[in-house]
Each structure stands twice: as C-alpha cells, then as structure tokens.
mmCIF file of C-alpha atoms in Angstrom:
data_model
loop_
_atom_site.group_PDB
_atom_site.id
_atom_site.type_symbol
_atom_site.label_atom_id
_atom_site.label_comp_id
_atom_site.label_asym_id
_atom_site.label_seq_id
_atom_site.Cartn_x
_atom_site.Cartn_y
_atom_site.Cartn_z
ATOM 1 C CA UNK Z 8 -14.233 0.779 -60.220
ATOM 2 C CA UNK Z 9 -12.834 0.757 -63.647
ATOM 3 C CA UNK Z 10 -9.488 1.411 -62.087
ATOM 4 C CA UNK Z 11 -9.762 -0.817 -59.153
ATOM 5 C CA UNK Z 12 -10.637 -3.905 -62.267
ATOM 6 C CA UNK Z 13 -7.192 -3.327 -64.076
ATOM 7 C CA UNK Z 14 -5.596 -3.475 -60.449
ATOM 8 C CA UNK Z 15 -6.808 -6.823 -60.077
ATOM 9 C CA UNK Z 16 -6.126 -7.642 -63.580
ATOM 10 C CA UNK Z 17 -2.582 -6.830 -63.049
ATOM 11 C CA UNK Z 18 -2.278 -8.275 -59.844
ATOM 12 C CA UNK Z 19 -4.061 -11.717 -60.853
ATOM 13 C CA UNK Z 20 -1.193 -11.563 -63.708
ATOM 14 C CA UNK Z 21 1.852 -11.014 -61.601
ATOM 15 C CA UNK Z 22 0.951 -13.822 -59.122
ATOM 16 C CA UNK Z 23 0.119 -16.270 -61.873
ATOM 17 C CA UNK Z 24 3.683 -15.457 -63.366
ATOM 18 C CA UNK Z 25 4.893 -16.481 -59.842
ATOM 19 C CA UNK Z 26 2.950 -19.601 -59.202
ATOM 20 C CA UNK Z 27 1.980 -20.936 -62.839
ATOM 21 C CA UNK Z 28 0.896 -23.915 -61.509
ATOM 22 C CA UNK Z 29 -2.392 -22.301 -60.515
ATOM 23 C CA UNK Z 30 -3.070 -20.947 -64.112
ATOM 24 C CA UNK Z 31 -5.381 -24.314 -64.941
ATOM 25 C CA UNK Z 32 -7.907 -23.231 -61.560
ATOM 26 C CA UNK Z 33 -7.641 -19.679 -62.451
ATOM 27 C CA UNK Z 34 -9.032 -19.767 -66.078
ATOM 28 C CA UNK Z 35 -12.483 -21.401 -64.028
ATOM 29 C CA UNK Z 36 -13.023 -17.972 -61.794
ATOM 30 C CA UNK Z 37 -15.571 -16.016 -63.516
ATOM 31 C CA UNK Z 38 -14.368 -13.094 -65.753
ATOM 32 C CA UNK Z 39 -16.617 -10.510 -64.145
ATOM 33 C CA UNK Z 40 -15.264 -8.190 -61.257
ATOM 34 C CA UNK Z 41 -16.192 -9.938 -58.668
ATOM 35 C CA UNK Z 42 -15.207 -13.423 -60.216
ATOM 36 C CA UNK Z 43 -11.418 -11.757 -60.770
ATOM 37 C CA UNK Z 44 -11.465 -10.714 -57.218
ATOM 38 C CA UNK Z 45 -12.303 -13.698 -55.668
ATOM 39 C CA UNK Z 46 -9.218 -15.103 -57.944
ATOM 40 C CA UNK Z 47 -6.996 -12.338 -56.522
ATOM 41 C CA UNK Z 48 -7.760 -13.193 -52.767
ATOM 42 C CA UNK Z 49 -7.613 -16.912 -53.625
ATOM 43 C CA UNK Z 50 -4.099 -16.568 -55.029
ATOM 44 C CA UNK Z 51 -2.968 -14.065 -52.358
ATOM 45 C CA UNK Z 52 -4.134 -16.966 -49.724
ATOM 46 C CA UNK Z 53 -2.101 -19.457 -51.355
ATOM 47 C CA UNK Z 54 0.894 -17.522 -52.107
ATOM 48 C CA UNK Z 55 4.032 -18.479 -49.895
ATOM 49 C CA UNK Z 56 6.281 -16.052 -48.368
ATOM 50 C CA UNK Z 57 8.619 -14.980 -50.613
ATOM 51 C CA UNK Z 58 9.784 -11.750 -51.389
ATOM 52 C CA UNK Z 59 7.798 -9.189 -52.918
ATOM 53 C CA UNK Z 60 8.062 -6.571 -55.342
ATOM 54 C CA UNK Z 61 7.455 -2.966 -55.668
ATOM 55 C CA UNK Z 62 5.114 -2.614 -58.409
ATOM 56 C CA UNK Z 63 3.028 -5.747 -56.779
ATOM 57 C CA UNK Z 64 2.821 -3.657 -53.193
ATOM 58 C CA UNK Z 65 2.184 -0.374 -55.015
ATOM 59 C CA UNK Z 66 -0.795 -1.732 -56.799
ATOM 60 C CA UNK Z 67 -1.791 -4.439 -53.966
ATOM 61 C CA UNK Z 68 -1.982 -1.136 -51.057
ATOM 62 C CA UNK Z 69 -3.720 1.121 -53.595
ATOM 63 C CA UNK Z 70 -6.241 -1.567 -53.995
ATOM 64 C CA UNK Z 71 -6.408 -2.775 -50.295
ATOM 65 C CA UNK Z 72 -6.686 1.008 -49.093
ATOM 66 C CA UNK Z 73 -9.288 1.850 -51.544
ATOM 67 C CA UNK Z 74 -11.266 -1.253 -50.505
ATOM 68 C CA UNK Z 75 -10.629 -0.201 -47.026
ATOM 69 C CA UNK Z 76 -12.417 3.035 -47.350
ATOM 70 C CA UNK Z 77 -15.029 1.880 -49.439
ATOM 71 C CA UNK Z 78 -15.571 -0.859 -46.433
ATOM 72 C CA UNK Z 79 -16.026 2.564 -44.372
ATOM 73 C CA UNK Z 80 -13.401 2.777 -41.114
ATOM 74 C CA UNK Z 81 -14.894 2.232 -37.561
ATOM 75 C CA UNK Z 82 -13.167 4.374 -35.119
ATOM 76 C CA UNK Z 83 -12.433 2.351 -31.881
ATOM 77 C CA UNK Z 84 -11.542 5.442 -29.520
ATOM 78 C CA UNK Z 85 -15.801 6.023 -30.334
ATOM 79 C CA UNK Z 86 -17.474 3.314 -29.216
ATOM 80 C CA UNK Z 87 -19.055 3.604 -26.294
ATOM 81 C CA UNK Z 88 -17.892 1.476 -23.577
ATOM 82 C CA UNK Z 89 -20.087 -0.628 -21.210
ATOM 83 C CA UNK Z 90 -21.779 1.025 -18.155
ATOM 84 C CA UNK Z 91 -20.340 -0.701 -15.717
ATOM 85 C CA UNK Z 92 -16.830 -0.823 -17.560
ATOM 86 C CA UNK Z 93 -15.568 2.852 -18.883
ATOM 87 C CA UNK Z 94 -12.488 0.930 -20.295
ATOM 88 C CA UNK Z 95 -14.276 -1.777 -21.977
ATOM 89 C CA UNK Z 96 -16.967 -1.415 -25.272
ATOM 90 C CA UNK Z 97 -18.581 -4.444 -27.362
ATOM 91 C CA UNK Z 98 -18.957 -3.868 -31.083
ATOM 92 C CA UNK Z 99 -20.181 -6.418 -33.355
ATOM 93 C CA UNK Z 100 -19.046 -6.071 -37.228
ATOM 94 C CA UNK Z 101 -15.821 -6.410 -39.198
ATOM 95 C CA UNK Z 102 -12.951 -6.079 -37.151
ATOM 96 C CA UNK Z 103 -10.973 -5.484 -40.202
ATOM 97 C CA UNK Z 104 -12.815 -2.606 -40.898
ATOM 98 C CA UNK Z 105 -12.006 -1.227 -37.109
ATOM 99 C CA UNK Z 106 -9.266 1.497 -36.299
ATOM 100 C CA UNK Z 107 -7.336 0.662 -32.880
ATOM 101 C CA UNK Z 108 -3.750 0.303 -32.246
ATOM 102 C CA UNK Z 109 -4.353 -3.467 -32.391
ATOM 103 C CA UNK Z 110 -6.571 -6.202 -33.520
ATOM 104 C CA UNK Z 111 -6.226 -9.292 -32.539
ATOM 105 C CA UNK Z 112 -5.782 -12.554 -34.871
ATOM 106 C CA UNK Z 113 -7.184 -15.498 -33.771
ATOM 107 C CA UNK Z 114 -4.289 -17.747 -35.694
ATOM 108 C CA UNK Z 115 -2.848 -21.446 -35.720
ATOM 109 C CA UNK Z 116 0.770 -22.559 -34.686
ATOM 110 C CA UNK Z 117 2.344 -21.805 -37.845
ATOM 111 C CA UNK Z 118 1.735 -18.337 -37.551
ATOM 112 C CA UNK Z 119 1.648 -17.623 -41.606
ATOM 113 C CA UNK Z 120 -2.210 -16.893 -42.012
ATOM 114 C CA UNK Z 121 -4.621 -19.063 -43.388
ATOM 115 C CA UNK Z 122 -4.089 -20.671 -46.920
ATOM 116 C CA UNK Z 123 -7.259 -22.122 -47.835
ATOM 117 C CA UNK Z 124 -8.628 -19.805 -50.638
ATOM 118 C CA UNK Z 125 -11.456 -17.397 -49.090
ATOM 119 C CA UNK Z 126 -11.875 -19.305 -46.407
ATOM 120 C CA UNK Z 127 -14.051 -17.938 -43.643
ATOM 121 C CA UNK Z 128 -11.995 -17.618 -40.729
ATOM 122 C CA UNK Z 129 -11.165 -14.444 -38.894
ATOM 123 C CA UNK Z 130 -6.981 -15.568 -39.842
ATOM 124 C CA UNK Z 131 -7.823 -15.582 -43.762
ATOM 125 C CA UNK Z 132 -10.072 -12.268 -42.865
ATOM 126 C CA UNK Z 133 -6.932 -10.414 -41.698
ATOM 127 C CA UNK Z 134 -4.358 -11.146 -43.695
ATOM 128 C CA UNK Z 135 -6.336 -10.602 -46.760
ATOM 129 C CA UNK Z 136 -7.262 -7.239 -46.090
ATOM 130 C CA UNK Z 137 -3.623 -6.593 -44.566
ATOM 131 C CA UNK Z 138 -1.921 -7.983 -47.606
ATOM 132 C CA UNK Z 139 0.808 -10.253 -48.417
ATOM 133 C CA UNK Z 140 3.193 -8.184 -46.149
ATOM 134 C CA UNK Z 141 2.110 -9.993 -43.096
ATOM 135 C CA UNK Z 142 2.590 -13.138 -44.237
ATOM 136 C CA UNK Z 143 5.992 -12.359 -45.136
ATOM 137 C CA UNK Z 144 6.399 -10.588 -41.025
ATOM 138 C CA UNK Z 145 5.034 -13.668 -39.818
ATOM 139 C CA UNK Z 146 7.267 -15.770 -42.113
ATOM 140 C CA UNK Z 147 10.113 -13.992 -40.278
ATOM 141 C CA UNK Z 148 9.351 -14.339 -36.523
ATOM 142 C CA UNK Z 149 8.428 -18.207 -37.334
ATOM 143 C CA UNK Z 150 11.974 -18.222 -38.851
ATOM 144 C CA UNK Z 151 13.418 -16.355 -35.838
ATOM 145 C CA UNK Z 152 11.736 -18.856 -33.302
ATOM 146 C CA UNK Z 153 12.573 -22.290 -35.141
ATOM 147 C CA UNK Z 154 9.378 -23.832 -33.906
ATOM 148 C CA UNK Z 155 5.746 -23.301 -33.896
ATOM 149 C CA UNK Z 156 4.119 -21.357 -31.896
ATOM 150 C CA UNK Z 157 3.067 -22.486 -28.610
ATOM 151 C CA UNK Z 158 -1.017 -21.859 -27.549
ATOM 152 C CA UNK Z 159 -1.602 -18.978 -24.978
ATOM 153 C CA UNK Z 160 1.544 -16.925 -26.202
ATOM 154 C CA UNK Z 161 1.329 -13.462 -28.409
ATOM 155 C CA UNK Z 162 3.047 -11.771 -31.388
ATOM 156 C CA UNK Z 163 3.126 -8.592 -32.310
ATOM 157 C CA UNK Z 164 3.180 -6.866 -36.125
ATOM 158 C CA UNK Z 165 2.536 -4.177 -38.126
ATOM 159 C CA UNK Z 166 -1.523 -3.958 -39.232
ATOM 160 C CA UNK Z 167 -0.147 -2.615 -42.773
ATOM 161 C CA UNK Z 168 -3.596 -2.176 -45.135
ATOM 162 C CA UNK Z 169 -5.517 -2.403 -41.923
ATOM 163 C CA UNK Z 170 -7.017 0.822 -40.609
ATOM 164 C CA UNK Z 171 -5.419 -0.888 -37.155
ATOM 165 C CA UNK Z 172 -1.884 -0.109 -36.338
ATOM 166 C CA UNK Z 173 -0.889 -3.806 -35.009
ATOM 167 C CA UNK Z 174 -2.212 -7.111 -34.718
ATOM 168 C CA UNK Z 175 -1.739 -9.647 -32.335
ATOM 169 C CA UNK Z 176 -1.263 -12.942 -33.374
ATOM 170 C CA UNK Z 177 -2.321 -15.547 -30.113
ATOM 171 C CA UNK Z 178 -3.104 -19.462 -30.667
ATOM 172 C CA UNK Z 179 -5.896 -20.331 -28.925
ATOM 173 C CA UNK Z 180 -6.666 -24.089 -27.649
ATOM 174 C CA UNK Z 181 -8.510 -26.010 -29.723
ATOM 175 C CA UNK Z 182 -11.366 -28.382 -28.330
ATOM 176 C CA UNK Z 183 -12.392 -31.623 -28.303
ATOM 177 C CA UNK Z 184 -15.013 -33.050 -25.954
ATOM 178 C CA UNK Z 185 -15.316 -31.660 -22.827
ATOM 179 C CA UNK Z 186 -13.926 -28.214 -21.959
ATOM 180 C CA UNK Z 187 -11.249 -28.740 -18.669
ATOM 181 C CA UNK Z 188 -9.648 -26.371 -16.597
ATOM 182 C CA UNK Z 189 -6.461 -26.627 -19.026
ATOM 183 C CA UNK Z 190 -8.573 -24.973 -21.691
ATOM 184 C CA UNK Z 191 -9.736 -22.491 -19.880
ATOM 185 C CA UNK Z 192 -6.408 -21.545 -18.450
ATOM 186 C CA UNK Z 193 -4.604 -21.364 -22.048
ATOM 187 C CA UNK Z 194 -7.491 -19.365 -23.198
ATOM 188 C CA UNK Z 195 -6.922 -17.375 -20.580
ATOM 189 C CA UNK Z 196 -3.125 -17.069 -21.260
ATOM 190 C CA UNK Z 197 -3.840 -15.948 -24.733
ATOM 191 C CA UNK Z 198 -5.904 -12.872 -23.587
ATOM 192 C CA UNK Z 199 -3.250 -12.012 -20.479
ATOM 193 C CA UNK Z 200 -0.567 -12.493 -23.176
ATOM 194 C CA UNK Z 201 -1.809 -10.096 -25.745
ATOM 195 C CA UNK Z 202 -2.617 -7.460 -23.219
ATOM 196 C CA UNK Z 203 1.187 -7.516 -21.787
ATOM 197 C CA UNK Z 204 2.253 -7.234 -25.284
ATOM 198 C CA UNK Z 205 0.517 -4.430 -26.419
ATOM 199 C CA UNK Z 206 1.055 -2.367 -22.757
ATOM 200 C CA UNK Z 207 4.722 -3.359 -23.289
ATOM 201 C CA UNK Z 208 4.711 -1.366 -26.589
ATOM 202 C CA UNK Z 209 2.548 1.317 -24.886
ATOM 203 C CA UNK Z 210 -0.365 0.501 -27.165
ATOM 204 C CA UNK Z 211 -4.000 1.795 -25.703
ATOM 205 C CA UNK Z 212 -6.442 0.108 -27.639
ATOM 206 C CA UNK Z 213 -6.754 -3.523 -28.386
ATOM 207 C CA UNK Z 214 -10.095 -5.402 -30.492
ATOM 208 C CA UNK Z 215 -10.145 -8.896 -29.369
ATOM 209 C CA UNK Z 216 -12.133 -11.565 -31.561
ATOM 210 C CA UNK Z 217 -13.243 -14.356 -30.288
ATOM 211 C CA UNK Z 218 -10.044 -16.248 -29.816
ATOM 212 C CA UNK Z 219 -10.948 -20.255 -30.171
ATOM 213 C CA UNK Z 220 -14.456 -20.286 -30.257
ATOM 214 C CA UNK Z 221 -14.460 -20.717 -34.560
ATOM 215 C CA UNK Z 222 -12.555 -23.372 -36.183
ATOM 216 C CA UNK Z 223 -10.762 -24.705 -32.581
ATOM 217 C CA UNK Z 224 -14.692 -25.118 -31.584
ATOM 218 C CA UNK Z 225 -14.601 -23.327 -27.569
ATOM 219 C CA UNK Z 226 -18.266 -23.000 -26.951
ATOM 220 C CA UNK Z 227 -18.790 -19.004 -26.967
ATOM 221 C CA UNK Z 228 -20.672 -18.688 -23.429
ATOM 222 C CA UNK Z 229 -17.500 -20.541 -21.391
ATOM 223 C CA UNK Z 230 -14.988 -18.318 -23.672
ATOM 224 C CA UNK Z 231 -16.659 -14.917 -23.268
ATOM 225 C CA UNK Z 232 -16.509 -15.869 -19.693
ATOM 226 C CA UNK Z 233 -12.476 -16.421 -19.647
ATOM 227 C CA UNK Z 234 -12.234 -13.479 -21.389
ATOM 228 C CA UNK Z 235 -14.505 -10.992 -19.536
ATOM 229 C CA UNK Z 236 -12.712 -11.936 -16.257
ATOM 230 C CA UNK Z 237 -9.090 -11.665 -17.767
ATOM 231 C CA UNK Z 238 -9.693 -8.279 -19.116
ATOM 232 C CA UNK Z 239 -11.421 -6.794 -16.282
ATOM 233 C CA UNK Z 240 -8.306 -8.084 -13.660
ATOM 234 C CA UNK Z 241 -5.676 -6.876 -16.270
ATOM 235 C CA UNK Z 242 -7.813 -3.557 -16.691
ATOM 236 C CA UNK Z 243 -7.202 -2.986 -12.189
ATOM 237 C CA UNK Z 244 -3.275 -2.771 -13.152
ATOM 238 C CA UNK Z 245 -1.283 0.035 -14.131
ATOM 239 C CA UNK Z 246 -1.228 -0.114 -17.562
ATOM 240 C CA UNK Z 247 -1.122 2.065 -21.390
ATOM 241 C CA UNK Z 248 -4.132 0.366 -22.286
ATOM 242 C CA UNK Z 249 -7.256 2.349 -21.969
ATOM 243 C CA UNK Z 250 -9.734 0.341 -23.984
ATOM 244 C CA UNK Z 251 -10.453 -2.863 -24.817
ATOM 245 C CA UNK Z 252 -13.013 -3.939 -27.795
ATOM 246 C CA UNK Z 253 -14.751 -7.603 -27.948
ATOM 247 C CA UNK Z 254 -15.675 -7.628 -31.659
ATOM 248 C CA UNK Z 255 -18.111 -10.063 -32.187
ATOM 249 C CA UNK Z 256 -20.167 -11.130 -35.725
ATOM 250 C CA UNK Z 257 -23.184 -12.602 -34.258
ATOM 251 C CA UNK Z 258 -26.057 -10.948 -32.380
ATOM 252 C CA UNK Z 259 -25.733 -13.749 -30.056
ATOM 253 C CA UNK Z 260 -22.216 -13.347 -29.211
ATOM 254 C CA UNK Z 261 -23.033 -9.599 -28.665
ATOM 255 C CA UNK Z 262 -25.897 -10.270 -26.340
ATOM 256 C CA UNK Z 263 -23.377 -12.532 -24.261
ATOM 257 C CA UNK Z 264 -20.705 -10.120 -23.531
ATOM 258 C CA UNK Z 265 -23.231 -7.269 -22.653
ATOM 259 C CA UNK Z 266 -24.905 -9.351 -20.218
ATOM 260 C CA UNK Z 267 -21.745 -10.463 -18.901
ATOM 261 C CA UNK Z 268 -20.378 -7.130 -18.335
ATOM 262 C CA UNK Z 269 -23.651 -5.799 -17.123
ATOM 263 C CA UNK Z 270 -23.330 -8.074 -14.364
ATOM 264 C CA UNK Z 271 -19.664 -6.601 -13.250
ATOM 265 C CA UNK Z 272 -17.533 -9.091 -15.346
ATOM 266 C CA UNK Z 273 -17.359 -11.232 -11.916
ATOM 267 C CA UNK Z 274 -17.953 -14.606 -13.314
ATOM 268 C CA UNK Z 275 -15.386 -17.332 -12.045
ATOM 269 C CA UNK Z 276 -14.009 -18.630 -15.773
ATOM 270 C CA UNK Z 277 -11.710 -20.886 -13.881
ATOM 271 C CA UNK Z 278 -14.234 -22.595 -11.881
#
C-alpha cells in the first residue's frame, strides 16, 4: 500500500507538471490515500491526448495492474451460460474487472473517453482502469476518420491495464421521449456492429454493457430486448465468437436478461 501511495504521489506530480492549471483544485483533494487517488483519476480524466512518457506508463501500469488484481479478475470463459443459450452467460459486476477478448464501451461520438472527473459512467469506468493509453488510441482513429463517430458503428483497441484483451467502442442512440423504431434499429446496429468486428479479428468472447440505457436514457426492458434478439440471430451464423457476456450492475437488469433468455431470446425488438 505504502508503495502503491508514492505511485500516486508521483503520478499526481507528473500530471500537475503537465497541466498546472489544475494545481489550485488539486491542493482541495484530501491528503489521505484515498483523497490522492481520487486526484489521480480526476487528473487522468481530464488529461488530453498527448504523448506520454515512459516513466509515467511504467508507474501508471504498475499501479493499474496492481489495482487490477487487488479488484480480483473474473474469468469470462467460466461463467456459466444460460440454459437455453450454451453460447450466451449473464454476469452482473464490474466489467472492468472481467477477462474476455473484448469488453465493450458504451462511448459518445468523440470517441476520447469521458472527461468529467470520476464520473460514473461505464466510458470514465474503462478508460480509467485501462489508462491514459486509450485515450491516446482513440485520439488516433478520431484523427484517422476526420469526423465523429457515427451511432450504431464499432471500433476496435487494445484493452491495455484491462484484464480484457480489446474493447469495443459503439455509440449508442441517445433518447428523448418516445422510443421509435429508429432507436431500436441503431441500437441494434451497435450490437451487430461490434459482433462483426470482433469475428473479423477472430475474437471469441465479447462482454457487452448495456449500450444506451445510462446517460443516453434507453429504458433497460426495450434495450435488453434489441439486444437479446441481435445476439441470438448473430450467434445462428458461422462465426469465431463462442460466447457472449451481458454484464449488468443492477439486480434488476440481471433479472431481465435471464428471463429474457429463459424464454428463447424470441422477443420481436423491432416490433
């Protein structure tokens, strides 16, 4: 713990050096542990890509991976998968914490993470444990493209810190009012899209979150029902992928996908 302290010490430091014009909010963060690593995510959320140095990734991994094994790594290939769906399991916790080939990020249309400090979202959730690295990938495909990125498509990167090998960056639709047929269909898209991505790169395990149904407000029972249906028809295909995950946080969320799947995964999400 001792070590893990003068980590963050150093790390705090480094980024302060880099953006001084946070030094003022930083001296209000308690001096404690946990105060000083609630600065450290805070700065690494508002820290625009730019490159990055050795000694900053050397500490930043040593800290992420020790966090990471503290956190304890779920193992995706042992979940058990749904009884009337051998390729499909449900797992509620952390989906940081979980070890597939990829996770999928729930993210917005500039791609770069989320930069309010410790905010709650599943985007902020990734790329903090991943580390700054991802920002900077993401940074680079944005760069590559010359545009935002359009809802219902998927990107693919490295997981880095993450016990996951990928993630899979999709922009869900966001809500307001009445759900319509549109919605339903670029939901869809984003599931289809990150499932053709990862079989492209022969990937056989992919955690979805629950793409949309957070901050772009898709009410949960009308997106678990998009994306039982597209998993199930991409799962009759040929494909790599062997298993899919729906991580969920909330035991109500859970409840909702088992009793969706229990019933065959039939319902009708375009109807």
């Amino acid at each position: 713990m001792e070590q893990q302290e003068r980590q963050i010490g150093i790390l705090n430091q480094m980024l302060l050096e880099e953006m001084p014009e946070y030094r003022a909010q930083a001296r209000r963060f308690p001096p404690d542990g946990a105060g000083q690593r609630r600065l450290l995510r805070s700065l690494m959320n508002v820290r625009p890509p730019m490159p990055l140095g050795r000694e900053f990734l050397a500490l930043q991994d040593g800290l992420l991976s020790a966090e990471r094994e503290e956190k304890g790594v779920v193992d995706g290939a042992a979940l058990p998968s749904v009884p009337a769906h051998p390729q499909i399991a449900v797992w509620k916790g952390d989906i940081t914490r979980l070890r597939a080939d990829a996770i999928v990020n729930a993210a917005n249309s500039a791609l770069l993470g989320c930069f309010h400090p410790c905010h709650g979202c599943i985007d902020n959730a990734i790329h903090s444990a991943a580390g700054l690295q991802l920002r900077d990938e993401c940074s680079r495909l944005m760069r590559a493209q010359g545009c935002p990125e359009p809802t219902g498509r998927a990107k693919l990167t490295k997981g880095y810190n993450l016990p996951a090998r990928y993630v899979l960056h999709t922009v869900g639709p966001t809500i307001r009012g009445r759900v319509t047929r549109r919605d339903r269909e670029e939901l869809a898209s984003c599931y289809r899209a990150c499932l053709e991505l990862a079989a492209e790169h022969g990937l056989e395990s992919v955690a979805f979150c629950c793409i949309s149904t957070g901050e772009f407000h898709f009410p949960s029972q009308q997106a678990a029902e998009v994306a039982v249906k597209t998993a199930v028809d991409f799962l009759r295909r040929e494909t790599s992928i062997k298993k899919v995950i729906f991580n969920v946080f909330k035991e109500l969320d859970e409840a909702l996908y088992r009793r969706l799947l229990g019933t065959g995964g039939t319902t009708e999400a375009g109807a």
